[in-house]
Tab-separated table of C-alpha atoms in Angstrom:
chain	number	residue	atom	x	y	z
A	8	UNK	CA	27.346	112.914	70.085
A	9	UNK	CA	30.005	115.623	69.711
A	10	UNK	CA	28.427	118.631	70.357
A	11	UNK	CA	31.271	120.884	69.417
A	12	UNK	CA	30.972	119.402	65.683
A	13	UNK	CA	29.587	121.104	62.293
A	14	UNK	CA	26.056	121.778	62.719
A	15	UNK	CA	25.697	119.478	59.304
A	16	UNK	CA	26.793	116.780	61.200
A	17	UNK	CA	24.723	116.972	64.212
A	18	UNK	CA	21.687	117.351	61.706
A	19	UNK	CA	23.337	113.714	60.689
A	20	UNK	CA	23.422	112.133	63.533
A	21	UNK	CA	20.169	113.629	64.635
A	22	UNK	CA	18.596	112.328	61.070
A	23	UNK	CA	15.526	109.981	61.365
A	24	UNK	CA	17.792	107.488	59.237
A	25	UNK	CA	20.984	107.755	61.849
A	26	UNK	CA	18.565	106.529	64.703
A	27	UNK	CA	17.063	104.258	62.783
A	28	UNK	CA	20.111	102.060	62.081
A	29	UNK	CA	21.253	102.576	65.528
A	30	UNK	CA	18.472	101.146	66.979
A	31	UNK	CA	17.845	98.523	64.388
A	32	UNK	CA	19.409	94.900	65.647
A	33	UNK	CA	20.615	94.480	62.065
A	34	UNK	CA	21.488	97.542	60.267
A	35	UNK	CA	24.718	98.534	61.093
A	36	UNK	CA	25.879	94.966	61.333
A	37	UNK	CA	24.466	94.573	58.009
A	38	UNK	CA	26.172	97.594	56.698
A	39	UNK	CA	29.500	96.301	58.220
A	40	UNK	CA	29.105	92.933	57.004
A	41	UNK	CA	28.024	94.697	53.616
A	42	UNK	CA	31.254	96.946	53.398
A	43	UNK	CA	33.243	94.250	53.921
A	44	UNK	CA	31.859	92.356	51.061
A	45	UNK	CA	31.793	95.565	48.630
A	46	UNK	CA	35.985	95.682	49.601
A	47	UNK	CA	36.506	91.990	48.105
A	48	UNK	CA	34.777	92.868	45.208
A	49	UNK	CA	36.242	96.885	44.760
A	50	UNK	CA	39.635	95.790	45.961
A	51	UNK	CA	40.057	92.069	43.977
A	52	UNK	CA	38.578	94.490	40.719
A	53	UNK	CA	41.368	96.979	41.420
A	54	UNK	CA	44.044	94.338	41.519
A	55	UNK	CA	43.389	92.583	38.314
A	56	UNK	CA	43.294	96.328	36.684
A	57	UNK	CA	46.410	97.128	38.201
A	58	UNK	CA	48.527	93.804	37.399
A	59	UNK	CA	47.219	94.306	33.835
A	60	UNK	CA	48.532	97.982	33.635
A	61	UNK	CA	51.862	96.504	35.411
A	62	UNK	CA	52.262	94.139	33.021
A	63	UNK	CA	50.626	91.175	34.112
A	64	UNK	CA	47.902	89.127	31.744
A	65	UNK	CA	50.123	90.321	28.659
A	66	UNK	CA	48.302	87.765	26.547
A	67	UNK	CA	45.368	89.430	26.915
A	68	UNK	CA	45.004	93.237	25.155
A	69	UNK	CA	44.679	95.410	28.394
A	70	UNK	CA	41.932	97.227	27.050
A	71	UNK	CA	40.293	93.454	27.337
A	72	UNK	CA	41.229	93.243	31.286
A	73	UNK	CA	40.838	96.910	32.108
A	74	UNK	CA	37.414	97.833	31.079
A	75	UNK	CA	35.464	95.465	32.713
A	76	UNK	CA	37.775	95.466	35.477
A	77	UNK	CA	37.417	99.034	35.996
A	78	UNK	CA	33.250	98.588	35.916
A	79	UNK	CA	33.433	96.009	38.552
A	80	UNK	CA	35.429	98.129	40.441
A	81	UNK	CA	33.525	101.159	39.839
A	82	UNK	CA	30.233	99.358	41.196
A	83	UNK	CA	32.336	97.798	44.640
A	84	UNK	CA	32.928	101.523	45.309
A	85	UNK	CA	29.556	102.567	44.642
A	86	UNK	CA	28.523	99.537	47.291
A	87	UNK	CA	31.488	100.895	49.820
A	88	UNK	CA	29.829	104.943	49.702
A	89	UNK	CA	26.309	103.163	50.507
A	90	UNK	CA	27.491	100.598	53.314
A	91	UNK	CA	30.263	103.624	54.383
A	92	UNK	CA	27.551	106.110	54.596
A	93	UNK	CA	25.029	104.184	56.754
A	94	UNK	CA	28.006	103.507	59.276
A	95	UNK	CA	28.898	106.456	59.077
A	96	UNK	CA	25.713	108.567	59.542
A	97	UNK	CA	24.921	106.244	62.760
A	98	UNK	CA	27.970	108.039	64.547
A	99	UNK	CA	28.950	111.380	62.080
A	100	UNK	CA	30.287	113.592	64.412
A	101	UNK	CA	32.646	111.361	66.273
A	102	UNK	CA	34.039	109.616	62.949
A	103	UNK	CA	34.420	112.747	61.023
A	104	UNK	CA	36.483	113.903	63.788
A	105	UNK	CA	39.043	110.864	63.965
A	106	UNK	CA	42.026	111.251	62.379
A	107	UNK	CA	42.242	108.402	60.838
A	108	UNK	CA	39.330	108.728	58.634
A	109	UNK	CA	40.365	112.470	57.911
A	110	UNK	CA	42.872	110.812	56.281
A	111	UNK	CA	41.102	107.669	54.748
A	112	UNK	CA	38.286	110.373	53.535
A	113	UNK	CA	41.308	112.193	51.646
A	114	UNK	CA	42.550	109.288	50.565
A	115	UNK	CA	39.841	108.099	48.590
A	116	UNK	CA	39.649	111.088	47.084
A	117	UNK	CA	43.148	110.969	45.746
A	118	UNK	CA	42.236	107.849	44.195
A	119	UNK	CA	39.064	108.397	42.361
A	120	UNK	CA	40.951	111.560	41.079
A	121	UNK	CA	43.952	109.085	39.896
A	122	UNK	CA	41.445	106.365	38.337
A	123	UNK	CA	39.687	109.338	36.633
A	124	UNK	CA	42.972	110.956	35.330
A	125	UNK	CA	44.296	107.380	34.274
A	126	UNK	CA	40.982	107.059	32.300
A	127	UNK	CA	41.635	110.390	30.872
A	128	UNK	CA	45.066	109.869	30.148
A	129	UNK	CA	45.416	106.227	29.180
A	130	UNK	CA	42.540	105.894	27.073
A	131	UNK	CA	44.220	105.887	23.989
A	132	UNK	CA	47.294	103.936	24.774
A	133	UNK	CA	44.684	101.412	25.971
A	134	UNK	CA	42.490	101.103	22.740
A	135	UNK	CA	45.736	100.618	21.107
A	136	UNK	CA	48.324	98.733	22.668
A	137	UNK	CA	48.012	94.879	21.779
A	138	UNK	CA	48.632	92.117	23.871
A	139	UNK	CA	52.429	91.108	24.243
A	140	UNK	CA	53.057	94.964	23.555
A	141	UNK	CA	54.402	97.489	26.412
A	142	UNK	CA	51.747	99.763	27.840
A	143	UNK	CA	53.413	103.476	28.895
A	144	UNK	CA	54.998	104.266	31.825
A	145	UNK	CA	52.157	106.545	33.243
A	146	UNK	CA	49.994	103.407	33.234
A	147	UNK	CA	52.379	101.653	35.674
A	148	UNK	CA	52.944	104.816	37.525
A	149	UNK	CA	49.436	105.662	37.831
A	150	UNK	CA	48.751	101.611	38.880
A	151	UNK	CA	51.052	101.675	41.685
A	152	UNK	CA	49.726	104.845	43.079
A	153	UNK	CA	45.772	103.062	42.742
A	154	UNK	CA	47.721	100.055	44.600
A	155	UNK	CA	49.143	101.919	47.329
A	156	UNK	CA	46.401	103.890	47.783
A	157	UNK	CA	43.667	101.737	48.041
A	158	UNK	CA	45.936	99.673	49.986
A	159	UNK	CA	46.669	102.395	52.471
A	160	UNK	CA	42.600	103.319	52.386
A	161	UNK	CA	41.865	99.777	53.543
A	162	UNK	CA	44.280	99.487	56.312
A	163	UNK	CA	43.028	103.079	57.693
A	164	UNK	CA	39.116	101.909	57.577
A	165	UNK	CA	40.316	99.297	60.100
A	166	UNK	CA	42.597	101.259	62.195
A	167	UNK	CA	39.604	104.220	62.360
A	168	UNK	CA	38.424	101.877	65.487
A	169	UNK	CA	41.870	102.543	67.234
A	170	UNK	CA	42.009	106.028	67.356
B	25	UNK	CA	31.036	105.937	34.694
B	26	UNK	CA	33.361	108.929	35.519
B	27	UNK	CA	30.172	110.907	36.724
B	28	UNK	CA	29.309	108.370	38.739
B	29	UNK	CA	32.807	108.051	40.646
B	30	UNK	CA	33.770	112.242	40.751
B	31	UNK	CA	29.664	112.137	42.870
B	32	UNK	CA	30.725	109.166	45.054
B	33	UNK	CA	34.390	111.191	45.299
B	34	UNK	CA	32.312	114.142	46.263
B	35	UNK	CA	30.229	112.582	48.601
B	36	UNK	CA	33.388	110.851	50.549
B	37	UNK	CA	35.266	114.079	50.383
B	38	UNK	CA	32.610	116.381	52.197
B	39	UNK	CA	33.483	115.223	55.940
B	40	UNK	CA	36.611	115.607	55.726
B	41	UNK	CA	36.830	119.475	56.886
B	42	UNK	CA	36.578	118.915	60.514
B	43	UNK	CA	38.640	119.284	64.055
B	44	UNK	CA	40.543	116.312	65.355
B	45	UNK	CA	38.405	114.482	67.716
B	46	UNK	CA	38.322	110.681	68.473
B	47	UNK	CA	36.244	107.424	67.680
B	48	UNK	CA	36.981	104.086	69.823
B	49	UNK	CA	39.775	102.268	71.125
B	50	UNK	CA	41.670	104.641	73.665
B	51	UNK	CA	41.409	102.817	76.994
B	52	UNK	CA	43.548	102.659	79.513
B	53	UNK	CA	43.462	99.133	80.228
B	54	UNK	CA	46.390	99.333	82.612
B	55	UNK	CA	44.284	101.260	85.086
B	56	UNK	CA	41.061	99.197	85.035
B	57	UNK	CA	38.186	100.981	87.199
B	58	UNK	CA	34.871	99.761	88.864
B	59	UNK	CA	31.906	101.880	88.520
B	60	UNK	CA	28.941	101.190	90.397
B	61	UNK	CA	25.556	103.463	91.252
B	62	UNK	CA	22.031	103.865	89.781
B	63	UNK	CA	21.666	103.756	86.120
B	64	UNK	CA	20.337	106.971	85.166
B	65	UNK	CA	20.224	106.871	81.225
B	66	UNK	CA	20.117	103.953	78.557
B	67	UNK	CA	21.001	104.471	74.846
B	68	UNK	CA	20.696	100.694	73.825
B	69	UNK	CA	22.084	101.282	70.564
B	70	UNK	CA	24.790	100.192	67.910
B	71	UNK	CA	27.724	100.073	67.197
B	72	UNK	CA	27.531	100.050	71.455
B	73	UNK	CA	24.846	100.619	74.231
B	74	UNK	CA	25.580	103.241	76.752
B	75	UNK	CA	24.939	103.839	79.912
B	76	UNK	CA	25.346	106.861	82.141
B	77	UNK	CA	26.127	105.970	86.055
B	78	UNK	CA	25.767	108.093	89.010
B	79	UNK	CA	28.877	106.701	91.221
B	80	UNK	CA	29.688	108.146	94.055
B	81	UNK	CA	32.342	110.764	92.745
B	82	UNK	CA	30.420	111.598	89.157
B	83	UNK	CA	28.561	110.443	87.058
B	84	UNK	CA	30.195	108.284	84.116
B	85	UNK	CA	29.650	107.441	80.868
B	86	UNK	CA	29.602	103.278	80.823
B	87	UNK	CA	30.317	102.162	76.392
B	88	UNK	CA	29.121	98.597	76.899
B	89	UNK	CA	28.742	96.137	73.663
B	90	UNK	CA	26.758	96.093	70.055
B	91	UNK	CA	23.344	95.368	70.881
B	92	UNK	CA	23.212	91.596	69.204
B	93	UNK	CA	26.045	90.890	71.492
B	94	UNK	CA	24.101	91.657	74.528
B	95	UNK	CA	20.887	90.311	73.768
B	96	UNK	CA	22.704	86.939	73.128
B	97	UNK	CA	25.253	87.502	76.504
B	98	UNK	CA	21.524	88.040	78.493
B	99	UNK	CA	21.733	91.688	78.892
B	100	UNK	CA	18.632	92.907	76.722
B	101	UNK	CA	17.021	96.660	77.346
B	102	UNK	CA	15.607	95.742	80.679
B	103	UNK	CA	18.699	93.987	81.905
B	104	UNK	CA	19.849	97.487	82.233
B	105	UNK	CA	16.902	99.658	82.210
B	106	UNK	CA	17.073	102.899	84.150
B	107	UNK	CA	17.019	102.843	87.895
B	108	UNK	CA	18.386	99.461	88.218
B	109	UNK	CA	21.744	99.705	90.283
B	110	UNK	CA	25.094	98.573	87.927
B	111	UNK	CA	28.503	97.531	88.844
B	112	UNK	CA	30.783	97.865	85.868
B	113	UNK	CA	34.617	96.882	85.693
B	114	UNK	CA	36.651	97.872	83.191
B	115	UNK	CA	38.717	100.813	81.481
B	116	UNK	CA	38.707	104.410	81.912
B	117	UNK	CA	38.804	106.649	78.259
B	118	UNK	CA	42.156	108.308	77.887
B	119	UNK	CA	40.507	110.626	75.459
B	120	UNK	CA	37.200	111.416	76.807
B	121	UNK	CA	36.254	112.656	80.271
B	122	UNK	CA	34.683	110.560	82.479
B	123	UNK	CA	33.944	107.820	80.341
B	124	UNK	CA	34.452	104.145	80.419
B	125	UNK	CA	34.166	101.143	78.691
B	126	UNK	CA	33.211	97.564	80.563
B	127	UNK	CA	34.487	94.499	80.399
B	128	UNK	CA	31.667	92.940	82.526
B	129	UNK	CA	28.752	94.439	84.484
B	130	UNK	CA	26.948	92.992	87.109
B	131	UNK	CA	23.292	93.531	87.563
B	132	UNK	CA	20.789	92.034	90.125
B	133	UNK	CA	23.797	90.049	91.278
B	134	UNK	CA	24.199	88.654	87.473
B	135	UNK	CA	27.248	89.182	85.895
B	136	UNK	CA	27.596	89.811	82.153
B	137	UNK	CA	30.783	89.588	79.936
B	138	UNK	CA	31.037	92.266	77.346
B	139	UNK	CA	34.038	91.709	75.237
């Protein structure tokens, strides 16, 4: 333990629940296994979404792809905070220090806040555009940025043990 | 749905806010070091069991392996229970003092692979 960190961290790693999955023989592999898992099902989710908003699928009207896309995708995350927090509150004040997951941390943010803005902003263009027909350019904008960030989230999750 | 992902976006943003420190992975395996003395405290824990050593210069901070890994290598908590003299070869930290992380230790003249 860090003892330099935020007291809010300490209390973390301190927590009944921290010590517990540290000193289970299966939580925290559990919880890595488990975040692994949740990532297939966010990221493959995210993908589909994406190459529908791009201009894949155009058979199918987007609205058709995205929606249920999006709720898959919304429930993967949900499974990544739950399996992130537990490895995360096993080891707080070390891995909120690490750059890397400074940045992964910020990164996620950037891309709830650009799902939740293309939600926002495409909703119409979604209920209306048919299959075969163009979506707007913001929906390919705004998929590349949920590509690249994700992407970029991913590959910093990994690299977090490197730093 | 939104509420849902602006509280998990909340939730993942709160650490964030914090100084630059590290996690794993900055050995200096170039340089590889053998520490041997008296254990004097065990945290057999994950994601890695520690050990502090009192060598004969200081006393170091040994990161050995995830717990599954050695119960199944034969180093469970008595293996390397407090008291019992350690010899461990490996890496020093090149971020934090007087730490190290083992490649093997040897224990009651059993050796033990940890990667």
């Amino acid at each position: 333990m860090l003892h330099d960190a935020p007291q809010v961290l300490i209390a973390l790693e301190q927590s009944a629940l921290a010590a517990a999955i540290r000193q289970s023989s299966w939580a925290y592999m559990t919880a890595n296994v488990g975040h692994i898992l949740a990532l297939m099902v966010f990221v493959s989710s995210v993908v589909v979404m994406d190459a529908r908003l791009l201009g894949a699928f155009a058979a199918a009207p987007p609205s058709r792809v995205v929606r249920p896309a999006r709720r898959l995708a919304a429930l993967g995350l949900l499974l990544m905070a739950a399996t992130g927090f537990m490895l995360f509150t096993a080891e707080a004040t070390h891995v909120a220090g690490n750059p890397v997951f400074q940045i992964k941390a910020a990164l996620i943010v950037l891309g709830i806040l650009n799902a939740l803005l293309a939600g926002y902003l495409l909703r119409e263009a979604l209920e209306e555009t048919q299959a075969f027909e163009p979506l707007p350019t913001a929906a390919k904008l705004s998929a590349l940025l949920s590509l690249t960030i994700w992407f970029a989230t991913a590959a910093c999750g990994r690299l977090i043990a490197y730093f | 749905m939104h509420k849902t992902l602006a509280l998990i976006g909340l939730g993942l943003a709160v650490p964030t806010a914090v100084l630059a420190h590290h996690g794993w992975g900055s050995y200096d395996a170039a340089h590889p070091i053998t520490v041997a003395g008296p254990i004097e405290t065990l945290k057999y824990e994950n994601p890695h069991a520690l050990i502090t050593v009192k060598a004969a210069d200081k006393v170091w901070t040994v990161t050995l392996a995830p717990t599954s890994r050695m119960q199944s290598r034969g180093a469970p908590p008595e293996f390397v229970a407090v008291g019992k003299m350690v010899s461990a070869y490996g890496y020093p930290s090149t971020v934090e003092k007087d730490e190290m992380r083992a490649e093997r230790i040897t224990v009651d003249g059993k050796t033990v692979e940890l990667r």
